[in-house]
PDB file of C-alpha atoms in Angstrom:
ATOM      1  CA  UNK T   1      94.691  -5.418 196.615  1.00 40.00           C
ATOM      2  CA  UNK T   2      92.781  -1.941 197.272  1.00 43.00           C
ATOM      3  CA  UNK T   3      88.906  -0.945 197.422  1.00 46.00           C
ATOM      4  CA  UNK T   4      86.850   2.261 197.036  1.00 46.00           C
ATOM      5  CA  UNK T   5      84.951   2.784 199.761  1.00 44.00           C
ATOM      6  CA  UNK T   6      83.454   6.117 198.401  1.00 45.00           C
ATOM      7  CA  UNK T   7      83.138   9.742 197.963  1.00 41.00           C
ATOM      8  CA  UNK T   8      84.809  12.647 200.437  1.00 39.00           C
ATOM      9  CA  UNK T   9      85.496  15.813 198.968  1.00 39.00           C
ATOM     10  CA  UNK T  10      86.963  16.418 196.021  1.00 39.00           C
ATOM     11  CA  UNK T  11      88.179  12.655 195.677  1.00 46.00           C
ATOM     12  CA  UNK T  12      88.028   8.892 196.378  1.00 49.00           C
ATOM     13  CA  UNK T  13      89.289   7.274 199.073  1.00 49.00           C
ATOM     14  CA  UNK T  14      91.103   3.876 198.847  1.00 48.00           C
ATOM     15  CA  UNK T  15      91.146   1.241 201.315  1.00 45.00           C
ATOM     16  CA  UNK T  16      94.606  -0.300 201.089  1.00 46.00           C
ATOM     17  CA  UNK T  17      95.790  -3.053 203.705  1.00 46.00           C
ATOM     18  CA  UNK T  18      96.951  -0.773 206.836  1.00 46.00           C
ATOM     19  CA  UNK T  19      96.551   3.233 204.799  1.00 47.00           C
ATOM     20  CA  UNK T  20      93.798   4.829 203.011  1.00 50.00           C
ATOM     21  CA  UNK T  21      94.125   7.139 199.874  1.00 51.00           C
ATOM     22  CA  UNK T  22      92.992  10.360 198.389  1.00 58.00           C
ATOM     23  CA  UNK T  23      92.614   9.541 194.535  1.00 71.00           C
ATOM     24  CA  UNK T  24      92.091  12.285 192.749  1.00 83.00           C
ATOM     25  CA  UNK T  25      89.229  12.575 189.659  1.00 86.00           C
ATOM     26  CA  UNK T  26      92.021  11.883 186.940  1.00 90.00           C
ATOM     27  CA  UNK T  27      94.176   9.193 188.452  1.00 92.00           C
ATOM     28  CA  UNK T  28      90.697   7.670 189.801  1.00 93.00           C
ATOM     29  CA  UNK T  29      89.536   7.809 185.874  1.00 94.00           C
ATOM     30  CA  UNK T  30      92.631   6.539 184.498  1.00 95.00           C
ATOM     31  CA  UNK T  31      92.585   3.617 187.584  1.00 95.00           C
ATOM     32  CA  UNK T  32      88.540   2.536 186.320  1.00 96.00           C
ATOM     33  CA  UNK T  33      88.817   3.377 182.098  1.00 97.00           C
ATOM     34  CA  UNK T  34      92.596   1.482 182.093  1.00 96.00           C
ATOM     35  CA  UNK T  35      94.029  -0.260 185.228  1.00 96.00           C
ATOM     36  CA  UNK T  36      90.671  -1.960 184.847  1.00 96.00           C
ATOM     37  CA  UNK T  37      88.396  -1.730 182.817  1.00 97.00           C
ATOM     38  CA  UNK T  38      90.906  -1.721 178.905  1.00 95.00           C
ATOM     39  CA  UNK T  39      93.577  -3.837 180.256  1.00 96.00           C
ATOM     40  CA  UNK T  40      90.714  -6.649 181.328  1.00 95.00           C
ATOM     41  CA  UNK T  41      89.100  -6.237 178.550  1.00 93.00           C
ATOM     42  CA  UNK T  42      92.723  -7.274 176.018  1.00 91.00           C
ATOM     43  CA  UNK T  43      93.341 -10.202 179.092  1.00 93.00           C
ATOM     44  CA  UNK T  44      89.850 -11.817 178.321  1.00 92.00           C
ATOM     45  CA  UNK T  45      88.582 -11.177 181.767  1.00 95.00           C
ATOM     46  CA  UNK T  46      85.003  -9.530 180.712  1.00 95.00           C
ATOM     47  CA  UNK T  47      83.198  -9.943 184.750  1.00 96.00           C
ATOM     48  CA  UNK T  48      86.813  -8.010 186.255  1.00 96.00           C
ATOM     49  CA  UNK T  49      86.804  -5.576 183.559  1.00 97.00           C
ATOM     50  CA  UNK T  50      82.817  -4.912 184.404  1.00 97.00           C
ATOM     51  CA  UNK T  51      84.013  -4.756 188.192  1.00 97.00           C
ATOM     52  CA  UNK T  52      84.296  -0.800 187.131  1.00 97.00           C
ATOM     53  CA  UNK T  53      81.181   0.060 186.032  1.00 97.00           C
ATOM     54  CA  UNK T  54      78.389   1.214 187.712  1.00 97.00           C
ATOM     55  CA  UNK T  55      74.949  -0.417 187.875  1.00 98.00           C
ATOM     56  CA  UNK T  56      73.088   1.690 185.731  1.00 98.00           C
ATOM     57  CA  UNK T  57      75.970   2.685 184.022  1.00 98.00           C
ATOM     58  CA  UNK T  58      74.853   3.601 180.245  1.00 97.00           C
ATOM     59  CA  UNK T  59      77.022   1.855 177.644  1.00 97.00           C
ATOM     60  CA  UNK T  60      77.753   2.755 173.943  1.00 94.00           C
ATOM     61  CA  UNK T  61      80.372   1.839 171.243  1.00 90.00           C
ATOM     62  CA  UNK T  62      81.248   2.336 167.977  1.00 82.00           C
ATOM     63  CA  UNK T  63      83.460  -0.738 166.051  1.00 76.00           C
ATOM     64  CA  UNK T  64      87.555   0.944 166.157  1.00 77.00           C
ATOM     65  CA  UNK T  65      89.045  -2.596 165.281  1.00 69.00           C
ATOM     66  CA  UNK T  66      87.278  -4.419 162.365  1.00 62.00           C
ATOM     67  CA  UNK T  67      86.776  -8.458 163.319  1.00 54.00           C
ATOM     68  CA  UNK T  68      85.163 -11.050 162.641  1.00 48.00           C
ATOM     69  CA  UNK T  69      81.978 -10.012 160.478  1.00 51.00           C
ATOM     70  CA  UNK T  70      82.304  -6.724 162.518  1.00 52.00           C
ATOM     71  CA  UNK T  71      83.264  -4.711 160.276  1.00 53.00           C
ATOM     72  CA  UNK T  72      84.863  -0.929 161.824  1.00 51.00           C
ATOM     73  CA  UNK T  73      81.805   1.521 160.860  1.00 56.00           C
ATOM     74  CA  UNK T  74      79.724   4.164 162.437  1.00 57.00           C
ATOM     75  CA  UNK T  75      77.707   1.266 163.727  1.00 67.00           C
ATOM     76  CA  UNK T  76      77.088   2.401 167.198  1.00 80.00           C
ATOM     77  CA  UNK T  77      75.856  -0.297 170.373  1.00 88.00           C
ATOM     78  CA  UNK T  78      73.906   0.979 172.962  1.00 93.00           C
ATOM     79  CA  UNK T  79      72.501  -0.785 175.846  1.00 97.00           C
ATOM     80  CA  UNK T  80      71.800  -0.214 180.158  1.00 98.00           C
ATOM     81  CA  UNK T  81      73.121  -1.136 183.360  1.00 98.00           C
ATOM     82  CA  UNK T  82      76.030  -3.653 184.527  1.00 98.00           C
ATOM     83  CA  UNK T  83      74.845  -7.089 183.288  1.00 98.00           C
ATOM     84  CA  UNK T  84      74.131  -5.690 179.720  1.00 98.00           C
ATOM     85  CA  UNK T  85      77.652  -4.471 179.152  1.00 98.00           C
ATOM     86  CA  UNK T  86      79.429  -8.281 180.210  1.00 97.00           C
ATOM     87  CA  UNK T  87      76.416  -9.809 178.412  1.00 97.00           C
ATOM     88  CA  UNK T  88      77.386  -8.865 175.758  1.00 93.00           C
ATOM     89  CA  UNK T  89      81.047  -8.334 175.353  1.00 93.00           C
ATOM     90  CA  UNK T  90      81.053 -12.158 177.079  1.00 94.00           C
ATOM     91  CA  UNK T  91      78.978 -12.799 173.985  1.00 89.00           C
ATOM     92  CA  UNK T  92      82.080 -11.441 172.277  1.00 84.00           C
ATOM     93  CA  UNK T  93      84.786 -12.186 173.772  1.00 84.00           C
ATOM     94  CA  UNK T  94      86.252 -14.699 171.658  1.00 79.00           C
ATOM     95  CA  UNK T  95      85.412 -12.036 168.386  1.00 73.00           C
ATOM     96  CA  UNK T  96      87.175 -10.130 170.328  1.00 71.00           C
ATOM     97  CA  UNK T  97      90.413 -12.068 170.888  1.00 71.00           C
ATOM     98  CA  UNK T  98      91.157 -12.988 167.952  1.00 68.00           C
ATOM     99  CA  UNK T  99      93.286  -9.365 166.332  1.00 65.00           C
ATOM    100  CA  UNK T 100      94.552  -9.289 169.898  1.00 78.00           C
ATOM    101  CA  UNK T 101      94.990  -5.823 170.755  1.00 81.00           C
ATOM    102  CA  UNK T 102      95.656  -3.668 173.102  1.00 88.00           C
ATOM    103  CA  UNK T 103      93.450  -0.737 174.885  1.00 91.00           C
ATOM    104  CA  UNK T 104      94.873   2.678 174.802  1.00 93.00           C
ATOM    105  CA  UNK T 105      94.120   5.536 177.016  1.00 94.00           C
ATOM    106  CA  UNK T 106      95.362   8.793 175.601  1.00 90.00           C
ATOM    107  CA  UNK T 107      95.445  12.012 177.447  1.00 89.00           C
ATOM    108  CA  UNK T 108      91.564  13.262 178.647  1.00 92.00           C
ATOM    109  CA  UNK T 109      90.203  16.305 179.477  1.00 92.00           C
ATOM    110  CA  UNK T 110      87.899  16.263 182.495  1.00 93.00           C
ATOM    111  CA  UNK T 111      85.408  18.851 184.141  1.00 91.00           C
ATOM    112  CA  UNK T 112      84.601  17.254 186.957  1.00 89.00           C
ATOM    113  CA  UNK T 113      83.296  14.020 187.221  1.00 91.00           C
ATOM    114  CA  UNK T 114      83.216  14.413 182.998  1.00 94.00           C
ATOM    115  CA  UNK T 115      85.802  13.798 180.195  1.00 94.00           C
ATOM    116  CA  UNK T 116      86.638  12.752 176.993  1.00 94.00           C
ATOM    117  CA  UNK T 117      90.180  10.811 176.084  1.00 93.00           C
ATOM    118  CA  UNK T 118      91.839  10.486 172.873  1.00 89.00           C
ATOM    119  CA  UNK T 119      92.573   7.083 172.984  1.00 90.00           C
ATOM    120  CA  UNK T 120      93.241   4.400 170.226  1.00 88.00           C
ATOM    121  CA  UNK T 121      93.844   0.336 170.348  1.00 86.00           C
ATOM    122  CA  UNK T 122      96.481  -0.864 168.638  1.00 86.00           C
ATOM    123  CA  UNK T 123      97.282  -4.458 167.536  1.00 78.00           C
ATOM    124  CA  UNK T 124     101.047  -4.679 167.652  1.00 72.00           C
ATOM    125  CA  UNK T 125     102.388  -5.338 164.374  1.00 76.00           C
ATOM    126  CA  UNK T 126     101.868  -0.772 164.062  1.00 75.00           C
ATOM    127  CA  UNK T 127      98.543  -0.714 163.490  1.00 78.00           C
ATOM    128  CA  UNK T 128      96.193   1.993 165.278  1.00 82.00           C
ATOM    129  CA  UNK T 129      92.943   2.993 164.817  1.00 83.00           C
ATOM    130  CA  UNK T 130      92.527   5.839 167.078  1.00 86.00           C
ATOM    131  CA  UNK T 131      88.859   6.757 168.986  1.00 88.00           C
ATOM    132  CA  UNK T 132      87.680   9.080 171.196  1.00 90.00           C
ATOM    133  CA  UNK T 133      86.208   8.024 174.473  1.00 93.00           C
ATOM    134  CA  UNK T 134      82.688  10.280 176.820  1.00 95.00           C
ATOM    135  CA  UNK T 135      83.147   9.105 180.286  1.00 96.00           C
ATOM    136  CA  UNK T 136      81.003  10.376 183.623  1.00 95.00           C
ATOM    137  CA  UNK T 137      82.407   8.899 186.398  1.00 95.00           C
ATOM    138  CA  UNK T 138      79.506   8.376 189.423  1.00 94.00           C
ATOM    139  CA  UNK T 139      80.471   6.655 194.035  1.00 92.00           C
ATOM    140  CA  UNK T 140      83.429   5.600 192.195  1.00 93.00           C
ATOM    141  CA  UNK T 141      82.426   4.536 188.889  1.00 96.00           C
ATOM    142  CA  UNK T 142      81.895   4.450 185.378  1.00 97.00           C
ATOM    143  CA  UNK T 143      78.396   5.971 185.178  1.00 97.00           C
ATOM    144  CA  UNK T 144      78.892   6.743 182.236  1.00 97.00           C
ATOM    145  CA  UNK T 145      80.548   5.343 178.867  1.00 97.00           C
ATOM    146  CA  UNK T 146      80.651   6.209 174.953  1.00 94.00           C
ATOM    147  CA  UNK T 147      82.848   5.695 172.776  1.00 92.00           C
ATOM    148  CA  UNK T 148      83.455   6.497 169.701  1.00 88.00           C
ATOM    149  CA  UNK T 149      85.722   5.338 165.895  1.00 82.00           C
ATOM    150  CA  UNK T 150      87.871   7.872 164.349  1.00 76.00           C
ATOM    151  CA  UNK T 151      86.965   6.923 161.035  1.00 61.00           C
ATOM    152  CA  UNK T 152      88.488   9.452 158.047  1.00 55.00           C
ATOM    153  CA  UNK T 153      89.559   7.886 154.458  1.00 49.00           C
ATOM    154  CA  UNK T 154      92.411  10.573 154.940  1.00 49.00           C
ATOM    155  CA  UNK T 155      94.012   9.206 157.965  1.00 51.00           C
ATOM    156  CA  UNK T 156      97.167   6.593 156.633  1.00 51.00           C
ATOM    157  CA  UNK T 157      99.037   4.697 159.319  1.00 52.00           C
ATOM    158  CA  UNK T 158     102.114   7.562 159.168  1.00 57.00           C
ATOM    159  CA  UNK T 159      99.446   9.731 160.428  1.00 55.00           C
ATOM    160  CA  UNK T 160      97.642   7.341 163.234  1.00 54.00           C
ATOM    161  CA  UNK T 161     101.319   7.507 164.292  1.00 57.00           C
ATOM    162  CA  UNK T 162     102.013  11.056 164.197  1.00 62.00           C
ATOM    163  CA  UNK T 163      98.339  11.122 165.821  1.00 53.00           C
ATOM    164  CA  UNK T 164      99.277   9.144 168.627  1.00 55.00           C
ATOM    165  CA  UNK T 165     102.689  10.744 168.739  1.00 62.00           C
ATOM    166  CA  UNK T 166     100.644  14.251 169.414  1.00 62.00           C
ATOM    167  CA  UNK T 167      97.930  13.235 171.993  1.00 53.00           C
ATOM    168  CA  UNK T 168      99.150   9.813 172.794  1.00 52.00           C
ATOM    169  CA  UNK T 169     100.418   6.762 174.471  1.00 46.00           C
TER     170      UNK T 169
END
């Protein structure tokens, strides 16, 4: 098990059993966003997902995957603080497990500790819906997190596949 011990210059130190590892901003962002946050949400473990978030996170989200009564739209949920996000996600745990989607962090760019990603959710049957993610890392945690659904009446399933092929996996 690795643990963050803080930032040093441009990287972040991780402590393993007997070694320290210097992690770049890009590697840290990928670890926080995909390996901790998205993978834990997909597994239904909201507490673990929220360990990637800064205690004072600014978190906003537009619905990417329609499920339950939540439709894919531009409507936004805006929350402040890790505890608020964890309560929100925990309250939606059952709804989030129904569609069995998997979040995938696609290609991303970063300048300093801020970045943007072209990402997507998929359900395993070939349905893929893209979203844009804006994020900022502070203190080796996600400090700003904003998801915007890519909504287009012109984006057809084959176009989504092409989008993933160009920007994706």
